[in-house]
Short mmCIF file of C-alpha atoms in Angstrom, two decimals:
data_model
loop_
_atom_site.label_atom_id
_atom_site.label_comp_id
_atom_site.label_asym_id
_atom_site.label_seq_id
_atom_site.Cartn_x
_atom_site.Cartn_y
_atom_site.Cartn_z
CA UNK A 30 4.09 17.87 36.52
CA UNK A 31 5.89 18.13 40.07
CA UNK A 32 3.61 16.59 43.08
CA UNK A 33 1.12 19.34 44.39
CA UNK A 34 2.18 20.35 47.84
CA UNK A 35 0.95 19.18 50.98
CA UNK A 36 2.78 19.49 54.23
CA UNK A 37 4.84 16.49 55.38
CA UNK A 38 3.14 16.13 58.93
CA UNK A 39 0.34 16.68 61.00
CA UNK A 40 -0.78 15.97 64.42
CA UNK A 41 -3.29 16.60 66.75
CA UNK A 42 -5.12 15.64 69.65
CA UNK A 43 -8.12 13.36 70.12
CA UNK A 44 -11.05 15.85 69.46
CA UNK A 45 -9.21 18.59 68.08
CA UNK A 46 -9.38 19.46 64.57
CA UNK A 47 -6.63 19.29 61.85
CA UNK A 48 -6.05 20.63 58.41
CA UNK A 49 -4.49 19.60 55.73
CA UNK A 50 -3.31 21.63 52.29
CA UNK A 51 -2.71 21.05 49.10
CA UNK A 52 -1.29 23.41 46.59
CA UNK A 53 -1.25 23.17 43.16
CA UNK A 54 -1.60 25.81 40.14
CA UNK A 55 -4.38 27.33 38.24
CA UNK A 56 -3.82 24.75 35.50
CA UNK A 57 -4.89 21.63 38.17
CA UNK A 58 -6.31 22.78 41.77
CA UNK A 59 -7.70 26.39 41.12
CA UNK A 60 -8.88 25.59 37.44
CA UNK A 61 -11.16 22.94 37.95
CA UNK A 62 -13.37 21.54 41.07
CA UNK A 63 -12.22 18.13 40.71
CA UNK A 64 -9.97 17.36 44.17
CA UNK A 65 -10.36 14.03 45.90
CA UNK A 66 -8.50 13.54 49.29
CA UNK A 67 -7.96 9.68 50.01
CA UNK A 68 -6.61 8.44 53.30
CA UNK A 69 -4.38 5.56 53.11
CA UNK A 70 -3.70 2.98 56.18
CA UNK A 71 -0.55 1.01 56.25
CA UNK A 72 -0.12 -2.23 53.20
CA UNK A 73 -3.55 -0.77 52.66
CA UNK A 74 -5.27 0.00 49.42
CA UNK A 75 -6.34 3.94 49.25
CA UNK A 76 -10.22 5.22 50.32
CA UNK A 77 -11.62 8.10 49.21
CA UNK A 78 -12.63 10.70 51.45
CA UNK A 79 -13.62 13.67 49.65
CA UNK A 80 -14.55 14.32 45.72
CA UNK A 81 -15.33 17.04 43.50
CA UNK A 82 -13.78 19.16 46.05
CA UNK A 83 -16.49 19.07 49.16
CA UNK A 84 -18.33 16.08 48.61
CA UNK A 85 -18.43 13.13 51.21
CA UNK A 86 -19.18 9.27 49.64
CA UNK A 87 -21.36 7.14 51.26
CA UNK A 88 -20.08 5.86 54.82
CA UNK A 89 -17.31 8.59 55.33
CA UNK A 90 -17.89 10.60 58.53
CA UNK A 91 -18.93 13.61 58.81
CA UNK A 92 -16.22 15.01 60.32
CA UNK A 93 -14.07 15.09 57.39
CA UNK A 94 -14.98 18.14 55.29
CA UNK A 95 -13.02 19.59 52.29
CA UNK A 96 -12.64 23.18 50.21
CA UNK A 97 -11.01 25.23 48.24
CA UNK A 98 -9.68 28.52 47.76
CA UNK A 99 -7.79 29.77 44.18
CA UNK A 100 -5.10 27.17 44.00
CA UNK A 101 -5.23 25.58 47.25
CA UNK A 102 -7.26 22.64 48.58
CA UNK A 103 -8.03 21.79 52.38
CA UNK A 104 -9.19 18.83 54.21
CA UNK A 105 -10.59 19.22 57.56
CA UNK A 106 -10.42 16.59 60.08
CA UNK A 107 -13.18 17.82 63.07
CA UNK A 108 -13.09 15.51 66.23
CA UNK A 109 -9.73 14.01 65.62
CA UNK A 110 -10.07 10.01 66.62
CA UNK A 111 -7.12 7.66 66.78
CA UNK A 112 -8.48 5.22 63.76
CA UNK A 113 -7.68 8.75 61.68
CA UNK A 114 -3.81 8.28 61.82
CA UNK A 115 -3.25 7.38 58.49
CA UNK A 116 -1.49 8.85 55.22
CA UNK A 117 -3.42 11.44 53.48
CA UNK A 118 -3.24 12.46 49.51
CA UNK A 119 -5.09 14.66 47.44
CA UNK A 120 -5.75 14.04 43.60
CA UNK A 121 -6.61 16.96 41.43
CA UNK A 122 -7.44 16.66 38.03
CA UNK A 123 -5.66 18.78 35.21
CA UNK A 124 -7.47 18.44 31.70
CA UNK A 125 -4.73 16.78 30.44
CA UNK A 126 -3.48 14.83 33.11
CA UNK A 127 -4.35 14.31 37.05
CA UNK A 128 -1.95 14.75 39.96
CA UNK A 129 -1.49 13.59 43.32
CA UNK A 130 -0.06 15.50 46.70
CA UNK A 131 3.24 14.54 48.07
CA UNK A 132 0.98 13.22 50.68
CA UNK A 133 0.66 14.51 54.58
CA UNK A 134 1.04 11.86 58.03
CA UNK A 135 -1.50 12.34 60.41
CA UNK A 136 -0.41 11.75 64.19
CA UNK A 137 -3.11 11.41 66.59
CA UNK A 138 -1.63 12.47 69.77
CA UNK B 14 -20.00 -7.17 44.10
CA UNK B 15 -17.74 -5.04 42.08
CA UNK B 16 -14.17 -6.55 41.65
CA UNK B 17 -11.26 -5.25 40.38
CA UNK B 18 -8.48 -8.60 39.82
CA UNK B 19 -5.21 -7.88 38.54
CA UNK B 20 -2.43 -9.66 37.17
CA UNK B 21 1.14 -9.81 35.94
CA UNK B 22 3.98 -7.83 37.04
CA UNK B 23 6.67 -8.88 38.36
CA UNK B 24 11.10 -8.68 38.73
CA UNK B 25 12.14 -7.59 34.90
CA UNK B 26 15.60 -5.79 34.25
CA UNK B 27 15.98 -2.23 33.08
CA UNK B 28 15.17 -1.68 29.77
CA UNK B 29 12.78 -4.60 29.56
CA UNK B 30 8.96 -5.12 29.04
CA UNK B 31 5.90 -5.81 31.41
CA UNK B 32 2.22 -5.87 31.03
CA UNK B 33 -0.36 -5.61 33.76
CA UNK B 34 -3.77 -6.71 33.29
CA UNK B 35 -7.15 -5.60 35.43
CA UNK B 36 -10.28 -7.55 34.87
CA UNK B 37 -13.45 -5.73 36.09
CA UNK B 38 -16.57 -7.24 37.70
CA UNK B 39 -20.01 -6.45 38.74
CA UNK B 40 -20.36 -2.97 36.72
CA UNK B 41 -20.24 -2.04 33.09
CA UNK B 42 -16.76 -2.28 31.90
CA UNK B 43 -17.42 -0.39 29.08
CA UNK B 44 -18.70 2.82 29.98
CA UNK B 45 -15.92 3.68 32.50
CA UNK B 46 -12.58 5.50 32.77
CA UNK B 47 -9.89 2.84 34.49
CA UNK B 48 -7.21 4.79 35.71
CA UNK B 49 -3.61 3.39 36.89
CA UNK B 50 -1.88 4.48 40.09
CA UNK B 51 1.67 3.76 41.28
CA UNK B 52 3.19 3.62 44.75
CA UNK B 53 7.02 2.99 44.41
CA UNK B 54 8.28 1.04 48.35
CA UNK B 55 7.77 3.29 51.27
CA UNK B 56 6.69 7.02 49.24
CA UNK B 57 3.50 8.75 48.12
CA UNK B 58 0.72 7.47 45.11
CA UNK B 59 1.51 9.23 41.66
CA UNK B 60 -0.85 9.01 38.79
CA UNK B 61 0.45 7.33 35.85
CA UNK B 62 -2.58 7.63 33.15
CA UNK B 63 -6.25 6.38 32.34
CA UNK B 64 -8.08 5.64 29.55
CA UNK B 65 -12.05 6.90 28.80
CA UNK B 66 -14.69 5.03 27.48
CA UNK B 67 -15.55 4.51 23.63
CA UNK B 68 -17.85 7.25 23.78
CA UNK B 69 -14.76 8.98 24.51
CA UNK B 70 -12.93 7.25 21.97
CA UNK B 71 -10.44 5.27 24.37
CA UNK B 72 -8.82 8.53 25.04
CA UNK B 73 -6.09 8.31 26.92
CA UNK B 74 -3.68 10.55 28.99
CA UNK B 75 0.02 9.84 30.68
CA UNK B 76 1.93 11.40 33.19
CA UNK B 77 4.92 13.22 31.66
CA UNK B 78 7.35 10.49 34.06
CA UNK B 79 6.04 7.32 31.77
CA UNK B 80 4.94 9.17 28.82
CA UNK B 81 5.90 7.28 25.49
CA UNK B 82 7.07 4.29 27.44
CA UNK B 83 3.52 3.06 28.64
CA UNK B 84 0.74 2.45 26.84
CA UNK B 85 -2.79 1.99 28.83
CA UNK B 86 -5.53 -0.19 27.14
CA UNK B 87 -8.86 -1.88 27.36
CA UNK B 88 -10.58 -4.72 25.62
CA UNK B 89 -14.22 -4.41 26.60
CA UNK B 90 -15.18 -7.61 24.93
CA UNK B 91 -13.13 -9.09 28.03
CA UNK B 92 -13.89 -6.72 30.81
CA UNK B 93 -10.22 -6.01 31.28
CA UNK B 94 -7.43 -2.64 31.25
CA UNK B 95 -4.15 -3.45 30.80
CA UNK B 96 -0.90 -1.62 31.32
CA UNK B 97 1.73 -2.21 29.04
CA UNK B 98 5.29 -1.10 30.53
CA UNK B 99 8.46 -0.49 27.91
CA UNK B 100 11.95 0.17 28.26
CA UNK B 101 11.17 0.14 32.12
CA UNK B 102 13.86 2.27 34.96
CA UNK B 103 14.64 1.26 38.18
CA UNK B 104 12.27 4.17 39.32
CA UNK B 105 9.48 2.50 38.07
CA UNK B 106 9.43 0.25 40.82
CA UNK B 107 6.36 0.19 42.34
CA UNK B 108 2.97 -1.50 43.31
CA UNK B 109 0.17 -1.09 40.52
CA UNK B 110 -3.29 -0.26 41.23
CA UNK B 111 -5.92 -0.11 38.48
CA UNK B 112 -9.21 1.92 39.79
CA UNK B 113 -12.32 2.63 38.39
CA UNK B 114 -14.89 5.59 39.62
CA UNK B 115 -18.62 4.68 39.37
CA UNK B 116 -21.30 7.54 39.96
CA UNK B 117 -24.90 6.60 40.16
CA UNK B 118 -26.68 8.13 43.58
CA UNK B 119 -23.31 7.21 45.08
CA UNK B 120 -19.68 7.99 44.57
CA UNK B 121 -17.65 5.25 45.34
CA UNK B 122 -13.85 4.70 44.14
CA UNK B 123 -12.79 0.61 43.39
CA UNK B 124 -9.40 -0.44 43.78
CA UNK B 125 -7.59 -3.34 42.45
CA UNK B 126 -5.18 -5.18 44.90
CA UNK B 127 -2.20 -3.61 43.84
CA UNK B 128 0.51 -5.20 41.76
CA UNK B 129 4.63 -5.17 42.47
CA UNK B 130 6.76 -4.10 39.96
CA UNK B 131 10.45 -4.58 40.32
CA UNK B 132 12.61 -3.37 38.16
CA UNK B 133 16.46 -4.78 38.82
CA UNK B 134 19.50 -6.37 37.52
#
């Protein structure tokens, strides 16, 4: 059960969009359509963004937007804003188990 | 208000025992999954293991990393999950989180406040 892969860093400018991946196998990502992206701030607990692969919770903007494809996840930051430069992981679940990204920085410009 | 208070951990040497409690408030303890979530000092989270409800027979599941050294638990007479740590490594150092998932017309993840484990001669 290695990490599923997300790239290290991303950046962006205020109002541009960003995405991030997340690769796993057809055993975790592509088998099921359980991914959750949370977004971690600094000595901060996690939040979740995104569940069950597209869905928003209450209270998260619309701007963030997630999706799938085989065995790779995405979550889309639209309108970058500077209170969105935070840590980012996603969690997929596996049957058996559940796994998190390596986890990707975002750098707002 | 839905709380999620937890307790122990600690400094313990390798090879040695630790148990981390969660007590839950505010929802029903009983019919939800607790999951536990690690973040070892400056790197990324990494699931350690959960345990269902007993309509899903306390079932529980382990990352391959802790597998046979941890054992995840839940009283529901007390509200509270505990995670019991054996024959701990230095890599295990981390903070704990216990979290909980609830679904009704909203999704909405609770975290505990996170627990350090250190693990050092």
């Amino acid at each position: 059960q290695s990490a599923l892969t997300q790239p290290r860093s991303v950046s962006g400018s205020p109002g541009q969009s960003v995405t991030i991946s997340c690769t796993g196998t057809s055993s975790d990502v592509g088998g099921y359509n359980y991914v959750s992206w949370y977004q971690q701030h600094p000595d901060k607990a996690p939040k979740l963004m995104i569940y069950d692969v597209n869905k928003r919770p209450s209270g998260v903007p619309d701007r963030f937007s997630g999706s799938k494809s085989g065995n790779t996840a995405s979550l889309t930051i639209s309108g970058l804003q500077a209170e969105d430069e935070a840590d980012y992981y996603c969690l997929s679940y596996g049957g058996t188990y559940s796994i998190f990204g390596s986890g990707s920085k975002v750098t707002v410009l | 208000e839905v709380q999620l208070v937890q307790s122990g951990g600690g400094l313990v040497q390798p090879g040695g025992s630790l148990k981390v409690s969660c007590a839950a408030s505010g929802f029903k303890f009983s019919g939800n999954t607790m999951t536990w979530v690690r973040q070892p000092p400056g790197k990324g989270l990494e699931w350690v293991g959960r345990i269902r409800s007993k309509a899903d027979n306390d079932a529980t599941a382990y990352a391959a990393s802790v597998k046979g050294r941890f054992t995840i638990s839940r009283d529901d007479s007390k509200n509270t999950a505990y995670l019991q740590m054996s024959n701990l490594k230095t890599e295990d150092t981390a903070i704990y989180y216990c979290l909980t998932r609830l679904v009704n017309t909203l999704v909405v993840d609770y975290w505990g406040q996170g627990t350090l484990v250190t693990v050092s001669s």
